[in-house]
Coordinates of C-alpha atoms and ligand atoms in Angstrom, one line a residue:
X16 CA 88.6 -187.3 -39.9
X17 CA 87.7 -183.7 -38.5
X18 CA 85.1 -183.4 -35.8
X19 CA 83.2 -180.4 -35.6
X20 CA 80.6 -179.1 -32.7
X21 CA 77.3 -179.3 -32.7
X22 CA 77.1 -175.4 -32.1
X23 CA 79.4 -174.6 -34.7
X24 CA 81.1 -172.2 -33.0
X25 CA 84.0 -174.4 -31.6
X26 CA 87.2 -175.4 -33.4
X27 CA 87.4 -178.2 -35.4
X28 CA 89.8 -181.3 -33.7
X29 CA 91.1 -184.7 -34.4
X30 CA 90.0 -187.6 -32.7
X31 CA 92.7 -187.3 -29.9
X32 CA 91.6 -183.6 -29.3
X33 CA 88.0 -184.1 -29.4
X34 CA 88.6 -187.0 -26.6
X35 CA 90.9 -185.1 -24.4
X36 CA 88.0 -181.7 -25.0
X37 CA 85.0 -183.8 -24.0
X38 CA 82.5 -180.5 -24.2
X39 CA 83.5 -178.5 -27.3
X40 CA 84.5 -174.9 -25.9
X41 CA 81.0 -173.5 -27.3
X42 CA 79.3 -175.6 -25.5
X43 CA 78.4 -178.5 -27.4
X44 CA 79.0 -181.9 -28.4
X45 CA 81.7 -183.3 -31.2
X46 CA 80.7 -185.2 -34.0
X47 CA 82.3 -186.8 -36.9
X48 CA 82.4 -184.4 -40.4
X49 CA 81.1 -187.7 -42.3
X50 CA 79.7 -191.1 -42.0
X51 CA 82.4 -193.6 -42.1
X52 CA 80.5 -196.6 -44.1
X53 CA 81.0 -199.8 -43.3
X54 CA 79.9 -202.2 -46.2
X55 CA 77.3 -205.6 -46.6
X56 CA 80.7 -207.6 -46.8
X57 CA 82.4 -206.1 -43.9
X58 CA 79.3 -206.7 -42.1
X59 CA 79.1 -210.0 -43.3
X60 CA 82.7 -210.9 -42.0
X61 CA 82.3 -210.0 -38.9
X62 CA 80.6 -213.2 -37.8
X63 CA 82.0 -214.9 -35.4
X64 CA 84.9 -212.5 -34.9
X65 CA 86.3 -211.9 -31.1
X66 CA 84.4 -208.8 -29.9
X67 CA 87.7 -207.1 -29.7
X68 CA 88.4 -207.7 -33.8
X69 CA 85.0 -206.5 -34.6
X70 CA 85.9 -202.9 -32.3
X71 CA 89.0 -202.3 -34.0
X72 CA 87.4 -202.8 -37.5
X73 CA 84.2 -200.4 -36.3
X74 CA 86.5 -198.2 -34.5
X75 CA 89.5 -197.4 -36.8
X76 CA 88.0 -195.0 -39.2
X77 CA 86.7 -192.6 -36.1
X78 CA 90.9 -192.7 -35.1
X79 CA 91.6 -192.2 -38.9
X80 CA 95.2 -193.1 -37.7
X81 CA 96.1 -191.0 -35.0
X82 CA 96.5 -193.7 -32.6
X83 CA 99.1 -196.4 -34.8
X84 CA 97.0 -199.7 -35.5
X85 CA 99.2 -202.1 -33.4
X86 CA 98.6 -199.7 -30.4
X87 CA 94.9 -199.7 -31.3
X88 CA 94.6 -203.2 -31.0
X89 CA 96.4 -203.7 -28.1
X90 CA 94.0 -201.5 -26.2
X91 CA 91.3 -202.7 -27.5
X92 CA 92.5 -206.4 -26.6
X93 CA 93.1 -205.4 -23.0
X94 CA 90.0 -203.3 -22.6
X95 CA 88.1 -206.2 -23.4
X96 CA 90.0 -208.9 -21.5
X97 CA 88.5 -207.1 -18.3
X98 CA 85.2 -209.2 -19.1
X99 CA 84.2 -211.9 -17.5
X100 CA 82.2 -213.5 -20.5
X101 CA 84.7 -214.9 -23.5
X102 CA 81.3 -213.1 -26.0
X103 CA 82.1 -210.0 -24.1
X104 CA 78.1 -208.9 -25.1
X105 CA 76.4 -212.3 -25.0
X106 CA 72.5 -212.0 -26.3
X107 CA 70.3 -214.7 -24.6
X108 CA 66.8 -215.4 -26.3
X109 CA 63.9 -214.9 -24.1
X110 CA 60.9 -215.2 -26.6
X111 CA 59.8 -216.1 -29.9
X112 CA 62.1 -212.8 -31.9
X113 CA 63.0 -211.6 -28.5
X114 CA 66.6 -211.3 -27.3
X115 CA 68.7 -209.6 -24.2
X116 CA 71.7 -208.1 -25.2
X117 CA 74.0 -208.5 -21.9
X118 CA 76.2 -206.0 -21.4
X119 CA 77.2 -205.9 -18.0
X120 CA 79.7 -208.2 -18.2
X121 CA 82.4 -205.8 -17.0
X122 CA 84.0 -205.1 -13.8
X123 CA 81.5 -203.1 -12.6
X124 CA 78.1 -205.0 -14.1
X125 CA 76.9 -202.0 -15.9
X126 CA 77.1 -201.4 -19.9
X127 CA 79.0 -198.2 -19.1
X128 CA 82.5 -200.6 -19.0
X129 CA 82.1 -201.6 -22.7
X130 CA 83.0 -197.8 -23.4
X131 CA 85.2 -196.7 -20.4
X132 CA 87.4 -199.6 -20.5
X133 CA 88.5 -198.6 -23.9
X134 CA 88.5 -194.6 -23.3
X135 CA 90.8 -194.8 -20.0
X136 CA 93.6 -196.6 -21.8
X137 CA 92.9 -194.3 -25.1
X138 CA 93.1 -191.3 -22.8
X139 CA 96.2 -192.6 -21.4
X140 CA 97.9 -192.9 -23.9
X141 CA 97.3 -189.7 -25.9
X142 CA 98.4 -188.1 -22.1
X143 CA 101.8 -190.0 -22.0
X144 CA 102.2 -189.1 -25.8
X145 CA 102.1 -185.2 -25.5
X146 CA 103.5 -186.0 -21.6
X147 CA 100.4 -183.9 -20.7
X148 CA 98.1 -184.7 -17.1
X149 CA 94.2 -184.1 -17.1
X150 CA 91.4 -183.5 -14.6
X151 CA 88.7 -185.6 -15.7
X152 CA 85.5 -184.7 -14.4
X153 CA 81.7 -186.7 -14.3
X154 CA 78.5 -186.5 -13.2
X155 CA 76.7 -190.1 -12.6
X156 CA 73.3 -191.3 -11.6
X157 CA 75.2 -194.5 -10.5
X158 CA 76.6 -196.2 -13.3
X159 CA 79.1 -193.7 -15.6
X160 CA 80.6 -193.2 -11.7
X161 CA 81.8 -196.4 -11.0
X162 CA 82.9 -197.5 -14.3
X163 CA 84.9 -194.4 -14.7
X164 CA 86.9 -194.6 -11.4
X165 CA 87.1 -198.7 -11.9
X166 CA 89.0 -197.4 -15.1
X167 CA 90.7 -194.8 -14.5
X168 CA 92.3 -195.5 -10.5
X169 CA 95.5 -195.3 -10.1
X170 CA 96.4 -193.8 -13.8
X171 CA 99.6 -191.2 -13.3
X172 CA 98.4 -188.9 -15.6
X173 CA 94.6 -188.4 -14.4
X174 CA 93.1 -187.4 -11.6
X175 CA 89.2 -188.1 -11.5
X176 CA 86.1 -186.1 -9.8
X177 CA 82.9 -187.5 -10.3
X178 CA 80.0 -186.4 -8.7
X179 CA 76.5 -187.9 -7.8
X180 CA 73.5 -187.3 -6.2
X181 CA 73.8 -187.8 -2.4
X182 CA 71.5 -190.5 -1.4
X183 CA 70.2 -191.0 -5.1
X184 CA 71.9 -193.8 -6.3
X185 CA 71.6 -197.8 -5.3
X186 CA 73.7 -198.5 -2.0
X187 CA 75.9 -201.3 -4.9
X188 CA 76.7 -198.0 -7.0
X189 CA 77.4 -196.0 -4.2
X190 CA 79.9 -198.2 -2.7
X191 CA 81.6 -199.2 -6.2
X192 CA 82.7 -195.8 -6.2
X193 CA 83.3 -194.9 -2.4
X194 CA 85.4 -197.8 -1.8
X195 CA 87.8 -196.7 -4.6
X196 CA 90.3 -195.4 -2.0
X197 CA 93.3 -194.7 -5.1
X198 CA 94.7 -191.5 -4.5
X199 CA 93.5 -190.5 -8.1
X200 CA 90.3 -190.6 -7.3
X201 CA 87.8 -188.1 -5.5
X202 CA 84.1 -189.0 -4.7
X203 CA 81.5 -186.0 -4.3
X204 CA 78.1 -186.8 -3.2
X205 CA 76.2 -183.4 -4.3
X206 CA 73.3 -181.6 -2.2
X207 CA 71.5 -182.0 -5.4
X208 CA 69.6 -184.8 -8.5
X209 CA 71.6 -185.5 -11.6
X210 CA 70.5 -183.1 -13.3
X211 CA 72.7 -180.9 -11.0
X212 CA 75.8 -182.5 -10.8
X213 CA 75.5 -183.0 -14.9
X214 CA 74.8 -178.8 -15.4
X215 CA 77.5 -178.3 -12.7
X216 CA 80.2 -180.5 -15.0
X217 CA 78.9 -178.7 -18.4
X218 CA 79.1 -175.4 -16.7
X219 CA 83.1 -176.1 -15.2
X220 CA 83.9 -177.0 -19.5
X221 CA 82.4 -173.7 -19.8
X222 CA 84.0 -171.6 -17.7
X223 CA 87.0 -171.3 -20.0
X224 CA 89.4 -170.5 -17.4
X225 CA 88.9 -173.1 -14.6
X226 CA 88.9 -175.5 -17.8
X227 CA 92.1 -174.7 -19.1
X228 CA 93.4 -173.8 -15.8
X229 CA 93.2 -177.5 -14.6
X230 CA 93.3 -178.9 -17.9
X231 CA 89.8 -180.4 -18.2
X232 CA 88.5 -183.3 -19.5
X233 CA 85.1 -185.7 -19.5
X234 CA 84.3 -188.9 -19.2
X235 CA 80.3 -188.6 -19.5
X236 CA 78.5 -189.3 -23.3
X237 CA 79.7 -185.8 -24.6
X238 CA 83.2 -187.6 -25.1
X239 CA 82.6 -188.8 -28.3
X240 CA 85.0 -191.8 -27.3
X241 CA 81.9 -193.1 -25.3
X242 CA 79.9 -193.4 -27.6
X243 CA 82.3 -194.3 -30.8
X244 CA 83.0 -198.0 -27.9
X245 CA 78.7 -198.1 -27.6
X246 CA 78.4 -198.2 -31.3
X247 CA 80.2 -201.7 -31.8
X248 CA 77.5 -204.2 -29.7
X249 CA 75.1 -202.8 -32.3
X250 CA 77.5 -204.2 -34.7
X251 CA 78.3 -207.5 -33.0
X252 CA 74.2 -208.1 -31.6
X253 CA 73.0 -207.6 -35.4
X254 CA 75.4 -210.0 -36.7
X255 CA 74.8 -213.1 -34.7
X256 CA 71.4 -212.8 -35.6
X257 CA 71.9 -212.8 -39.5
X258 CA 72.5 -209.3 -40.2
X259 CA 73.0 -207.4 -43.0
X260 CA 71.3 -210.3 -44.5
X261 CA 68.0 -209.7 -42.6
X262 CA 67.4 -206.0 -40.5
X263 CA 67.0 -205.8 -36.6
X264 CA 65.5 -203.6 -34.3
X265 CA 66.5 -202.2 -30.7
X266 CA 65.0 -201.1 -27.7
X267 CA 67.2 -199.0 -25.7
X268 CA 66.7 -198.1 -21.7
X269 CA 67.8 -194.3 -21.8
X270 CA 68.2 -192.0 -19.7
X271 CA 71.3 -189.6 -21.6
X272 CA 70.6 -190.8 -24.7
X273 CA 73.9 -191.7 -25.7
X274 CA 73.8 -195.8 -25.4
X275 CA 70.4 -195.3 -28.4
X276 CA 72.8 -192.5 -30.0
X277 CA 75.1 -195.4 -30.7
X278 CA 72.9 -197.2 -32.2
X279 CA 71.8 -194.3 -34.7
X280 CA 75.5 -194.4 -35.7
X281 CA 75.8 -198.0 -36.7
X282 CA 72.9 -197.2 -38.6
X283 CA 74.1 -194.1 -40.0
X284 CA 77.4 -196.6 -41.1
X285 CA 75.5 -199.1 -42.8
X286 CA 74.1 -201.4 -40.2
X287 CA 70.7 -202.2 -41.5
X288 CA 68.4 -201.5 -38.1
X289 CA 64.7 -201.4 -38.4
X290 CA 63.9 -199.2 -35.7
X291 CA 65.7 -197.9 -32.4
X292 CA 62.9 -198.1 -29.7
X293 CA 63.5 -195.3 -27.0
X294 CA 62.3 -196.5 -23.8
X295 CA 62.1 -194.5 -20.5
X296 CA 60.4 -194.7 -16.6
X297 CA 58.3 -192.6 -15.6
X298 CA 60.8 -189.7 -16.3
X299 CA 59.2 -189.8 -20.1
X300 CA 60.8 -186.3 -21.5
X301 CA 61.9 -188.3 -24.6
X302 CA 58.4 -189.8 -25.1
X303 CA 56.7 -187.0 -24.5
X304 CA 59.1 -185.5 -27.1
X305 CA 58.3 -187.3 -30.0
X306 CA 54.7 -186.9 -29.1
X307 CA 54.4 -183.4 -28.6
X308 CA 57.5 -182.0 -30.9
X309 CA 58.1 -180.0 -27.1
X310 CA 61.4 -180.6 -25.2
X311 CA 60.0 -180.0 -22.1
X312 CA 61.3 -180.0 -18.5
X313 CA 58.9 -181.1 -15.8
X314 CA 60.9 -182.2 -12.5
X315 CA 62.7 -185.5 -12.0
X316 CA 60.8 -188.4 -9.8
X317 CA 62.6 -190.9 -8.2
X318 CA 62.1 -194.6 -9.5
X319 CA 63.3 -197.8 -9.5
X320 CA 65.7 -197.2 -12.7
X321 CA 67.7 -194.2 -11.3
X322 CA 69.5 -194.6 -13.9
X323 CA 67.6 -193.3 -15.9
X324 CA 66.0 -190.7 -13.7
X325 CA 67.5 -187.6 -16.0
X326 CA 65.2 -184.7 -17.5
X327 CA 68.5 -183.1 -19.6
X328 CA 69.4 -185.9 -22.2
X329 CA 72.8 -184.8 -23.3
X330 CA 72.8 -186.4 -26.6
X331 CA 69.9 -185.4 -27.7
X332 CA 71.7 -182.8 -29.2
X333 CA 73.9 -184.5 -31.1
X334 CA 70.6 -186.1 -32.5
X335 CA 68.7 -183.0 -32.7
X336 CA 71.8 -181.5 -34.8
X337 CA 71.5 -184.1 -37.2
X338 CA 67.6 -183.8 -37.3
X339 CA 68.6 -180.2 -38.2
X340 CA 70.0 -181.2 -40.9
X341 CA 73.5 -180.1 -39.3
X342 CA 72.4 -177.1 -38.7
X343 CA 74.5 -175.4 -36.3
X344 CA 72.7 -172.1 -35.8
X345 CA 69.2 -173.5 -35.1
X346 CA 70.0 -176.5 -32.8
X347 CA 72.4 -173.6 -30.5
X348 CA 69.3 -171.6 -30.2
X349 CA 67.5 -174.5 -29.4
X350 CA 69.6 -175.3 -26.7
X351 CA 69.8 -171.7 -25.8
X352 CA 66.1 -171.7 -25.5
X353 CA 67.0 -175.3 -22.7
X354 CA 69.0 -173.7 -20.7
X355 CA 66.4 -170.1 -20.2
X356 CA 63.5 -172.0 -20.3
X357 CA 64.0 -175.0 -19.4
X358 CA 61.7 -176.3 -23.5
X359 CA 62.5 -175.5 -26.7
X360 CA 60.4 -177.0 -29.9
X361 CA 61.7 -178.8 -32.8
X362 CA 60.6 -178.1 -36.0
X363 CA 57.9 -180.2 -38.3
X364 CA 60.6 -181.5 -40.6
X365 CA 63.2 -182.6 -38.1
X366 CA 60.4 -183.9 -35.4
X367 CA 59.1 -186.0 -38.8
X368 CA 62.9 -186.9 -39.1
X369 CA 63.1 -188.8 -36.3
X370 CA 60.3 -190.9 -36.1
X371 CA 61.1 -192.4 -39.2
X372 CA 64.2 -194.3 -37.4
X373 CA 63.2 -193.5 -33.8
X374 CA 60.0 -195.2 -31.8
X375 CA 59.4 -194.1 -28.0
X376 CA 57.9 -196.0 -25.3
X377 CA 57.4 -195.6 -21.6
X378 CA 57.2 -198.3 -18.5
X379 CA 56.1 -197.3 -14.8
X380 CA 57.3 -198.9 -11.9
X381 CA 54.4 -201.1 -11.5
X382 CA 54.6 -202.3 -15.0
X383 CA 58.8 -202.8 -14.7
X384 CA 58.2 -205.3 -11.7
X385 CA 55.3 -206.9 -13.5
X386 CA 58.1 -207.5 -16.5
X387 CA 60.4 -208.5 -14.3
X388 CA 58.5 -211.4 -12.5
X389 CA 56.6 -212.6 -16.0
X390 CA 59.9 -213.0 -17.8
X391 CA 61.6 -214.3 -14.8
X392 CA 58.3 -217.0 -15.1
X393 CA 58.1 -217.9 -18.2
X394 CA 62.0 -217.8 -19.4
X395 CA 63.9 -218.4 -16.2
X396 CA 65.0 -214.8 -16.8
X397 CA 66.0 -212.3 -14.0
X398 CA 66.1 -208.7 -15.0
X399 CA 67.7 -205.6 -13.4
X400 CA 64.9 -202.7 -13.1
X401 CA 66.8 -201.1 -16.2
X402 CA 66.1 -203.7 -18.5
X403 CA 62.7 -204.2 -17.7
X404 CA 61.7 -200.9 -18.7
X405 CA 63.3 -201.5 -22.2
X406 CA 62.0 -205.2 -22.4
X407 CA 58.2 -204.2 -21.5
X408 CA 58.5 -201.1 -24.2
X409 CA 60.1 -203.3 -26.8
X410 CA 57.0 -205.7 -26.3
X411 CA 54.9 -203.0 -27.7
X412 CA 57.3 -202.7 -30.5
X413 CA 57.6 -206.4 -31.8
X414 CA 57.0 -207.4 -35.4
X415 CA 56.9 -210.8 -36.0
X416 CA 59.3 -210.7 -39.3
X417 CA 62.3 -208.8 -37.5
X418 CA 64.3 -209.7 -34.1
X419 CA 63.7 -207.2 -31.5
X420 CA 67.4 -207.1 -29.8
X421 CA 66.7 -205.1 -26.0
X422 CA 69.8 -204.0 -24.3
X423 CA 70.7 -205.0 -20.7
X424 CA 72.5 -202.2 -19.0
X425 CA 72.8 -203.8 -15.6
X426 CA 73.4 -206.8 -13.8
X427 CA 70.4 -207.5 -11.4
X428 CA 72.6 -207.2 -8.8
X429 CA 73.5 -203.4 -8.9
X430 CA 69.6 -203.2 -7.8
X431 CA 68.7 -206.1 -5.0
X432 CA 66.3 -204.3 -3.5
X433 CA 64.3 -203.3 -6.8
X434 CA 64.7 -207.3 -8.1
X435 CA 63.6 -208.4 -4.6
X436 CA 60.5 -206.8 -4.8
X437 CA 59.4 -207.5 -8.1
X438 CA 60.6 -211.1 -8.0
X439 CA 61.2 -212.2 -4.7
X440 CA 64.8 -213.5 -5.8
X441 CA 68.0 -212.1 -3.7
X442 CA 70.4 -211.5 -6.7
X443 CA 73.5 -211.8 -5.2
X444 CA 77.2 -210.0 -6.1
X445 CA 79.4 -211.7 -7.7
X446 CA 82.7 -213.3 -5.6
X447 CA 85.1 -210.2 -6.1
X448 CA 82.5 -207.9 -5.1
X449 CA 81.4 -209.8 -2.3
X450 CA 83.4 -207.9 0.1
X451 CA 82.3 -204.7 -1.0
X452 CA 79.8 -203.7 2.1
X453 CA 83.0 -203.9 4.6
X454 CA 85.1 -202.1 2.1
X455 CA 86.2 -198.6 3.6
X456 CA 84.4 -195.3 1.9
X457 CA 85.7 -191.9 1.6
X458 CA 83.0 -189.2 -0.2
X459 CA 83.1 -185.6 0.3
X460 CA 79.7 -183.8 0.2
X461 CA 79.3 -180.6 -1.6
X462 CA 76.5 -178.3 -2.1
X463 CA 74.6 -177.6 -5.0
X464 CA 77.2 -175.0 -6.3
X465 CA 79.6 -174.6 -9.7
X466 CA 82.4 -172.6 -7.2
X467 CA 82.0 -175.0 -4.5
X468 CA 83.3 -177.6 -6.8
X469 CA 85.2 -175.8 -8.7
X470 CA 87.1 -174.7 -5.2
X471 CA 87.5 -178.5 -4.0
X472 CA 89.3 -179.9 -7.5
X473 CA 91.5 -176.6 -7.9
X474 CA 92.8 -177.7 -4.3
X475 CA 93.5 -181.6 -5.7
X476 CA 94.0 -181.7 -9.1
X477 CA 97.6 -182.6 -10.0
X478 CA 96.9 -180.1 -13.2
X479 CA 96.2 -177.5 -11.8
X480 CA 98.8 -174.8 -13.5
X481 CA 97.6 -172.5 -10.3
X482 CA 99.6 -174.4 -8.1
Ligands
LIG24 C1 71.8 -199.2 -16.1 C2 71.5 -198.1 -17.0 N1 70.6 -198.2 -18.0 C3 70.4 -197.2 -18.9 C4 71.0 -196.0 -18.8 C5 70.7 -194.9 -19.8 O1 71.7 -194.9 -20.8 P1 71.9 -193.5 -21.6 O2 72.2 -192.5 -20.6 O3 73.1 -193.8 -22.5 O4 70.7 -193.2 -22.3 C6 71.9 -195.8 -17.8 C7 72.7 -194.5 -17.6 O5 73.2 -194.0 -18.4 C8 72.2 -196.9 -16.9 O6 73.2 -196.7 -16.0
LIG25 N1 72.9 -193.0 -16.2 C1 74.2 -192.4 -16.3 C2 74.2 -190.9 -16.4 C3 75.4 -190.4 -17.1 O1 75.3 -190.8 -18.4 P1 76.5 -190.7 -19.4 O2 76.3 -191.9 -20.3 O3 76.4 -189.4 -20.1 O4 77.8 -190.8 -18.8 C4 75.0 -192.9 -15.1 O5 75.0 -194.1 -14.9 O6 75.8 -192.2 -14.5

């Protein structure tokens, strides 16, 4: 299996190179040559499979052998031994058709584990293989943070910069990563939104130099091992509710656009899906989007999902490239057209594209809380502010003859204050975080500049061939 960029202009890798590359050296996201297909029977037989059996099978043909099956496995076991629920991705039934996929059952209560469980120890092992070390670097609104240092402390052959916005992420988020005192890891609160720390991370992968000088790698949704680990809950979700016997639909909180991404892959592998429902808060670009045919920047506001309070969805382009029809050329100057102008247009045919398989939905703040409390009323059912955004779109979505499946990204704790407002209910940490407001911090805060950061992990990266 060869992947190849979404700007054509980068070389093509194997699965172990395009993990290690993270950004593909012209700028843009990997991709798989092909579709692997998964048949109806495979589908079939994986009901009531461990989660972990069901990865491997949805997995393996991405790896197409460069990682030895055993080894494979083994990872995959451990990764997912992390959980604390024996289903791994349990769904819970709310309504009549209506069901929760929970996936922040991981040690840091976000849906960001499923994947970075499995991509630490993959990374790890392709490192001790070639007897290689890597800088990883990310950029988090909260969530890809902590999951990536839970993962990745204390691993000898990474060290691991991630950067947020100071002051714009929940106080749980914040402290998940501060209080990560390994000597692997380095906090950086940046003078700056998301969408900052995200252009300052693509533009260090681009700056050829500082990349290979401190051998760089990336942990956000342009690793294609992010969202290769997303794809299997699609699988798993669909199953236990009769699939490929009967189709599903989704509704996806997104913010990156690489947890609905996933989603378009198991469809693209045979998974029979309906339709994958984006939903966003009041940062709408993606709605606005399909609306419009206009990618359009228009500022950031801060909400009560900052998780999702991103204007420059990553994998869009690796959407907008197939939309294209894979071509290279157009989407580049598309993305070109981003980063000049902050818009670029699609064109009729790949705008028509997507909204056959795509639907797009948006939920403000007073309508998330509103969610929140009704569903916590009528089902017993206490949502993070995340969730609710998805479940209130997906309402709009329902058809009676199809389940409508809505992802949980967080546990309601990562956001007290936001579920305390809307429901009155103090969701509270669970016993090994419990500690975790006495727990020491260390941060270091940067200003909104590429050689600023690019100064401060030159100066502590155990790569860097400089030293
Ligand atoms: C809790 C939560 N929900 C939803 C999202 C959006 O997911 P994506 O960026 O994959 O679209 C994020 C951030 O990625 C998140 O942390
Ligand atoms: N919401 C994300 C933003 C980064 O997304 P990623 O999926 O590209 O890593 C976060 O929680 O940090």
């Amino acid at each position: 299996m060869q992947y190849i960029s979404t700007r054509g202009l980068a070389p093509r890798l194997g699965f172990c190179d395009a993990v290690l590359a993270g950004l593909a050296r012209d700028g843009g996201l990997y991709l798989p040559q092909t579709w692997p297909q998964i048949d109806h029977a495979q589908i079939a037989a994986m009901a009531n499979k461990p989660f972990a059996d069901v990865a491997f099978e949805v997995i393996s043909p991405f790896v197409d052998g460069e990682i030895p099956a055993d080894k494979l496995r083994e990872m995959l076991n451990e990764a997912y031994g992390t959980f604390r629920h024996a289903a791994v991705a349990p769904l819970v039934q709310t309504d009549e058709g209506h069901f929760v996929l929970e996936l922040f059952h991981g040690p840091t209560l976000a849906f960001k584990d499923v994947a970075m469980q499995f991509l630490a120890r993959v990374m790890d092992h392709i490192l001790g293989e070639r007897d290689q070390r890597a800088t990883i670097v990310g950029a988090t609104s909260g969530d890809t943070g902590s999951a990536a240092i839970e993962a990745f402390r204390g691993r000898e052959n990474t060290d691991i910069f991630i950067l947020h916005p100071k002051g714009m992420v929940s106080p749980v988020q914040q402290r998940q990563m501060t209080t990560v005192l390994d000597e692997n890891v380095h906090n950086i609160a940046l003078e700056g939104n998301f969408d900052n720390c995200q252009t300052i991370v693509k533009d260090m992968f681009n700056n050829h130099h500082f990349r290979d000088g401190v051998s760089l790698s990336g942990v956000n949704s342009i690793n294609w091992g992010r969202i290769v680990a997303q794809v299997v809950y699609y699988f798993t979700s669909a199953v236990a509710l009769g699939s490929p016997h009967r189709e599903v639909s989704f509704t996806v909180p997104t913010g990156n656009f690489g947890d609905v991404f996933a989603g378009f892959v198991a469809q693209k592998m045979g998974l029979p899906i309906k339709q994958l429902v984006i939903a966003t808060n009041e940062n709408d670009i993606l709605r606005r989007t399909m609306e419009t045919g206009r990618y359009e920047m228009d500022g950031v506001s801060a909400t009560t999902s900052p998780s999702m309070d991103i204007q420059i969805s990553s994998n869009f382009e690796r959407l907008l490239f197939e939309a294209n029809d894979r071509d290279a050329e157009t989407t580049k100057t598309q993305m070109d057209g981003l980063k000049q102008s902050g818009s670029f247009a699609l064109s009729e045919k790949a705008l028509g594209a997507i909204k056959t398989k795509f639907g797009a939905g948006t939920s403000d703040q007073a309508q998330t809380a509103a969610v929140q409390q009704t569903v916590l009323e009528n089902a017993g059912y206490l949502m993070d502010p995340h969730t609710a955004v998805a479940y209130k779109v997906a309402q709009e979505f329902a058809a009676s003859d199809v389940p409508m499946i809505t992802l949980s990204t967080a546990h309601p704790a990562k956001f007290p204050a936001a579920v305390k407002s809307a429901t009155q209910v103090d969701a509270a940490l669970p016993a090994w975080l419990s500690d975790l407001y006495e727990r020491e911090e260390r941060v270091h805060v940067l200003e909104n500049a590429q050689d600023a950061v690019e100064t401060f992990i030159k100066a502590r990266a155990r790569a860097n061939k400089e030293q």
